[in-house]
Amino acid sequence: MAEKEGGVVKKGHEEGMKMASSLLEEFGLPLGLLPLADVIEVGFVQTTGYMWILQKKKVEHSFKMVKKLVSYDTEITGYVNKNVIKKLKGVKAKELMLWPPVSEIKVDDPPTGKIHFKSLAGITKTFPIEAFAAGQ
């Protein structure tokens, strides 16, 4: 894929998790935002901000503090920049009986303690950022 050209790639669960955590931290995003399992590969293109994650199986994670069930597909892609992931693919949040895709995640700058999740339908949900801290 042309989007991956020039990217730094880490293979395997341990190295992939380190890279994913490092990217979240570098761009001011909560470390618990991507609860991954059995990571195959994580890649990042510095010049464009394009990021991809491949994992062996889909993961569903419940963020208990905000009572939100989120699904992470086997392939997650997006463009990372300071405090934001745009054009996100592979992440869905359960709303009633539906699983609308999350297209953007943004942390307020300057910090307000809030994180915003925007769906493809244009609906934005706001939560306390600590709900997505590592281990939540």
PDB file of C-alpha atoms in Angstrom:
ATOM      1  CA  MET A   1       0.000   0.000   0.000  1.00  0.00           C
ATOM      2  CA  ALA A   2       1.285   3.454  -0.890  1.00  0.00           C
ATOM      3  CA  GLU A   3       0.119   4.807   2.501  1.00  0.00           C
ATOM      4  CA  LYS A   4       2.621   2.539   4.283  1.00  0.00           C
ATOM      5  CA  GLU A   5       5.567   3.622   2.126  1.00  0.00           C
ATOM      6  CA  GLY A   6       8.469   4.884   4.225  1.00  0.00           C
ATOM      7  CA  GLY A   7       6.892   3.640   7.438  1.00  0.00           C
ATOM      8  CA  VAL A   8       8.612   2.256  10.517  1.00  0.00           C
ATOM      9  CA  VAL A   9       7.248  -1.226  11.249  1.00  0.00           C
ATOM     10  CA  LYS A  10       7.414  -3.267  14.446  1.00  0.00           C
ATOM     11  CA  LYS A  11       6.408  -6.927  14.267  1.00  0.00           C
ATOM     12  CA  GLY A  12       5.182  -9.142  17.084  1.00  0.00           C
ATOM     13  CA  HIS A  13       3.012  -8.414  20.093  1.00  0.00           C
ATOM     14  CA  GLU A  14       5.633  -7.015  22.482  1.00  0.00           C
ATOM     15  CA  GLU A  15       7.364  -4.696  19.997  1.00  0.00           C
ATOM     16  CA  GLY A  16       4.034  -3.675  18.433  1.00  0.00           C
ATOM     17  CA  MET A  17       2.532  -2.763  21.817  1.00  0.00           C
ATOM     18  CA  LYS A  18       5.612  -0.703  22.699  1.00  0.00           C
ATOM     19  CA  MET A  19       5.301   1.228  19.450  1.00  0.00           C
ATOM     20  CA  ALA A  20       1.526   1.738  19.806  1.00  0.00           C
ATOM     21  CA  SER A  21       1.958   3.022  23.385  1.00  0.00           C
ATOM     22  CA  SER A  22       4.833   5.251  22.302  1.00  0.00           C
ATOM     23  CA  LEU A  23       2.702   6.802  19.523  1.00  0.00           C
ATOM     24  CA  LEU A  24      -0.233   7.429  21.864  1.00  0.00           C
ATOM     25  CA  GLU A  25       2.072   9.098  24.383  1.00  0.00           C
ATOM     26  CA  GLU A  26       3.940  11.134  21.748  1.00  0.00           C
ATOM     27  CA  PHE A  27       0.694  12.542  20.347  1.00  0.00           C
ATOM     28  CA  GLY A  28      -0.963  13.281  23.703  1.00  0.00           C
ATOM     29  CA  LEU A  29      -3.560  10.488  23.596  1.00  0.00           C
ATOM     30  CA  PRO A  30      -4.525   8.276  26.583  1.00  0.00           C
ATOM     31  CA  LEU A  31      -2.449   5.096  26.854  1.00  0.00           C
ATOM     32  CA  GLY A  32      -5.492   2.853  27.378  1.00  0.00           C
ATOM     33  CA  LEU A  33      -7.160   3.972  24.148  1.00  0.00           C
ATOM     34  CA  LEU A  34      -6.012   0.883  22.204  1.00  0.00           C
ATOM     35  CA  PRO A  35      -6.414  -2.270  24.342  1.00  0.00           C
ATOM     36  CA  LEU A  36      -4.924  -4.670  21.803  1.00  0.00           C
ATOM     37  CA  ALA A  37      -4.311  -8.427  21.913  1.00  0.00           C
ATOM     38  CA  ASP A  38      -2.062 -10.689  19.828  1.00  0.00           C
ATOM     39  CA  VAL A  39      -0.559  -7.842  17.800  1.00  0.00           C
ATOM     40  CA  ILE A  40       1.022  -8.930  14.514  1.00  0.00           C
ATOM     41  CA  GLU A  41       2.326  -5.571  13.317  1.00  0.00           C
ATOM     42  CA  VAL A  42       2.259  -1.845  14.098  1.00  0.00           C
ATOM     43  CA  GLY A  43       3.459   0.736  11.594  1.00  0.00           C
ATOM     44  CA  PHE A  44       3.781   4.496  11.391  1.00  0.00           C
ATOM     45  CA  VAL A  45       4.758   6.913   8.612  1.00  0.00           C
ATOM     46  CA  GLN A  46       6.268  10.023  10.228  1.00  0.00           C
ATOM     47  CA  THR A  47       5.773  12.292   7.200  1.00  0.00           C
ATOM     48  CA  THR A  48       2.006  11.688   6.856  1.00  0.00           C
ATOM     49  CA  GLY A  49       0.994  10.499  10.325  1.00  0.00           C
ATOM     50  CA  TYR A  50      -0.477   7.304   8.840  1.00  0.00           C
ATOM     51  CA  MET A  51      -0.647   4.505  11.424  1.00  0.00           C
ATOM     52  CA  TRP A  52      -1.748   0.900  11.116  1.00  0.00           C
ATOM     53  CA  ILE A  53      -2.191  -1.967  13.545  1.00  0.00           C
ATOM     54  CA  LEU A  54      -2.748  -5.600  12.648  1.00  0.00           C
ATOM     55  CA  GLN A  55      -3.867  -8.070  15.302  1.00  0.00           C
ATOM     56  CA  LYS A  56      -4.756 -11.765  15.075  1.00  0.00           C
ATOM     57  CA  LYS A  57      -8.363 -11.386  16.175  1.00  0.00           C
ATOM     58  CA  LYS A  58     -10.982  -8.742  16.852  1.00  0.00           C
ATOM     59  CA  VAL A  59     -10.975  -7.408  20.413  1.00  0.00           C
ATOM     60  CA  GLU A  60     -13.954  -6.095  22.376  1.00  0.00           C
ATOM     61  CA  HIS A  61     -13.147  -3.984  25.407  1.00  0.00           C
ATOM     62  CA  SER A  62     -15.454  -2.498  28.017  1.00  0.00           C
ATOM     63  CA  PHE A  63     -14.410   0.889  29.366  1.00  0.00           C
ATOM     64  CA  LYS A  64     -16.153   0.471  32.718  1.00  0.00           C
ATOM     65  CA  MET A  65     -15.924   4.070  33.948  1.00  0.00           C
ATOM     66  CA  VAL A  66     -18.064   5.277  31.024  1.00  0.00           C
ATOM     67  CA  LYS A  67     -19.966   2.005  30.466  1.00  0.00           C
ATOM     68  CA  LYS A  68     -18.890   1.842  26.824  1.00  0.00           C
ATOM     69  CA  LEU A  69     -18.176  -1.340  24.838  1.00  0.00           C
ATOM     70  CA  VAL A  70     -15.689  -0.784  21.998  1.00  0.00           C
ATOM     71  CA  SER A  71     -14.731  -3.191  19.217  1.00  0.00           C
ATOM     72  CA  TYR A  72     -11.250  -3.190  17.642  1.00  0.00           C
ATOM     73  CA  ASP A  73     -11.029  -5.011  14.298  1.00  0.00           C
ATOM     74  CA  THR A  74      -8.075  -7.111  13.113  1.00  0.00           C
ATOM     75  CA  GLU A  75      -6.887  -4.076  11.124  1.00  0.00           C
ATOM     76  CA  ILE A  76      -6.975  -0.552  12.565  1.00  0.00           C
ATOM     77  CA  THR A  77      -5.789   2.422  10.529  1.00  0.00           C
ATOM     78  CA  GLY A  78      -5.815   6.182  10.872  1.00  0.00           C
ATOM     79  CA  TYR A  79      -3.841   9.406  10.719  1.00  0.00           C
ATOM     80  CA  VAL A  80      -2.305  10.486  14.017  1.00  0.00           C
ATOM     81  CA  ASN A  81      -1.430  14.055  14.892  1.00  0.00           C
ATOM     82  CA  LYS A  82      -1.136  16.019  18.135  1.00  0.00           C
ATOM     83  CA  ASN A  83      -4.170  15.105  20.298  1.00  0.00           C
ATOM     84  CA  VAL A  84      -6.137  13.521  17.423  1.00  0.00           C
ATOM     85  CA  ILE A  85      -6.610  10.397  15.283  1.00  0.00           C
ATOM     86  CA  LYS A  86      -8.479  11.158  12.043  1.00  0.00           C
ATOM     87  CA  LYS A  87      -9.880   8.940   9.284  1.00  0.00           C
ATOM     88  CA  LEU A  88      -9.927   6.129  11.833  1.00  0.00           C
ATOM     89  CA  LYS A  89     -11.006   2.716  10.550  1.00  0.00           C
ATOM     90  CA  GLY A  90     -11.479  -0.556  12.431  1.00  0.00           C
ATOM     91  CA  VAL A  91     -12.917   0.859  15.685  1.00  0.00           C
ATOM     92  CA  LYS A  92     -16.618   0.763  16.623  1.00  0.00           C
ATOM     93  CA  ALA A  93     -18.444   1.758  19.798  1.00  0.00           C
ATOM     94  CA  LYS A  94     -21.698   0.101  20.792  1.00  0.00           C
ATOM     95  CA  GLU A  95     -24.712   2.435  20.940  1.00  0.00           C
ATOM     96  CA  LEU A  96     -27.922   0.678  21.968  1.00  0.00           C
ATOM     97  CA  MET A  97     -28.108  -2.222  19.481  1.00  0.00           C
ATOM     98  CA  LEU A  98     -25.843  -0.669  16.829  1.00  0.00           C
ATOM     99  CA  TRP A  99     -22.068  -0.592  16.302  1.00  0.00           C
ATOM    100  CA  PRO A 100     -21.373   2.723  14.504  1.00  0.00           C
ATOM    101  CA  PRO A 101     -17.765   3.185  13.322  1.00  0.00           C
ATOM    102  CA  VAL A 102     -15.652   5.757  15.164  1.00  0.00           C
ATOM    103  CA  SER A 103     -13.998   8.035  12.586  1.00  0.00           C
ATOM    104  CA  GLU A 104     -12.136  10.467  14.839  1.00  0.00           C
ATOM    105  CA  ILE A 105     -10.812  10.643  18.389  1.00  0.00           C
ATOM    106  CA  LYS A 106      -9.710  13.998  19.767  1.00  0.00           C
ATOM    107  CA  VAL A 107      -8.303  15.242  23.073  1.00  0.00           C
ATOM    108  CA  ASP A 108      -8.875  18.906  23.946  1.00  0.00           C
ATOM    109  CA  ASP A 109      -5.891  21.232  23.539  1.00  0.00           C
ATOM    110  CA  PRO A 110      -5.400  23.023  25.869  1.00  0.00           C
ATOM    111  CA  PRO A 111      -6.334  20.137  28.166  1.00  0.00           C
ATOM    112  CA  THR A 112      -9.810  20.135  29.704  1.00  0.00           C
ATOM    113  CA  GLY A 113      -9.826  16.497  30.831  1.00  0.00           C
ATOM    114  CA  LYS A 114     -12.198  15.542  27.995  1.00  0.00           C
ATOM    115  CA  ILE A 115     -11.870  13.212  25.000  1.00  0.00           C
ATOM    116  CA  HIS A 116     -14.264  13.270  22.019  1.00  0.00           C
ATOM    117  CA  PHE A 117     -15.290  10.361  19.774  1.00  0.00           C
ATOM    118  CA  LYS A 118     -16.868  11.250  16.439  1.00  0.00           C
ATOM    119  CA  SER A 119     -18.803   8.740  14.319  1.00  0.00           C
ATOM    120  CA  LEU A 120     -19.134   8.694  10.542  1.00  0.00           C
ATOM    121  CA  ALA A 121     -22.702   9.950  11.045  1.00  0.00           C
ATOM    122  CA  GLY A 122     -21.251  13.108  12.609  1.00  0.00           C
ATOM    123  CA  ILE A 123     -22.381  12.278  16.138  1.00  0.00           C
ATOM    124  CA  THR A 124     -19.821  13.201  18.806  1.00  0.00           C
ATOM    125  CA  LYS A 125     -19.685  11.671  22.290  1.00  0.00           C
ATOM    126  CA  THR A 126     -17.550  13.267  25.003  1.00  0.00           C
ATOM    127  CA  PHE A 127     -16.084  11.449  28.016  1.00  0.00           C
ATOM    128  CA  PRO A 128     -13.590  12.095  30.828  1.00  0.00           C
ATOM    129  CA  ILE A 129     -10.109  11.302  29.534  1.00  0.00           C
ATOM    130  CA  GLU A 130      -9.216   9.260  32.629  1.00  0.00           C
ATOM    131  CA  ALA A 131     -11.750   6.606  31.509  1.00  0.00           C
ATOM    132  CA  PHE A 132      -9.242   5.680  28.787  1.00  0.00           C
ATOM    133  CA  ALA A 133      -6.094   5.601  30.911  1.00  0.00           C
ATOM    134  CA  ALA A 134      -3.902   2.497  30.806  1.00  0.00           C
ATOM    135  CA  GLY A 135      -5.537  -0.382  32.666  1.00  0.00           C
ATOM    136  CA  GLN A 136      -9.116   0.926  32.410  1.00  0.00           C
TER     137      GLN A 136
END
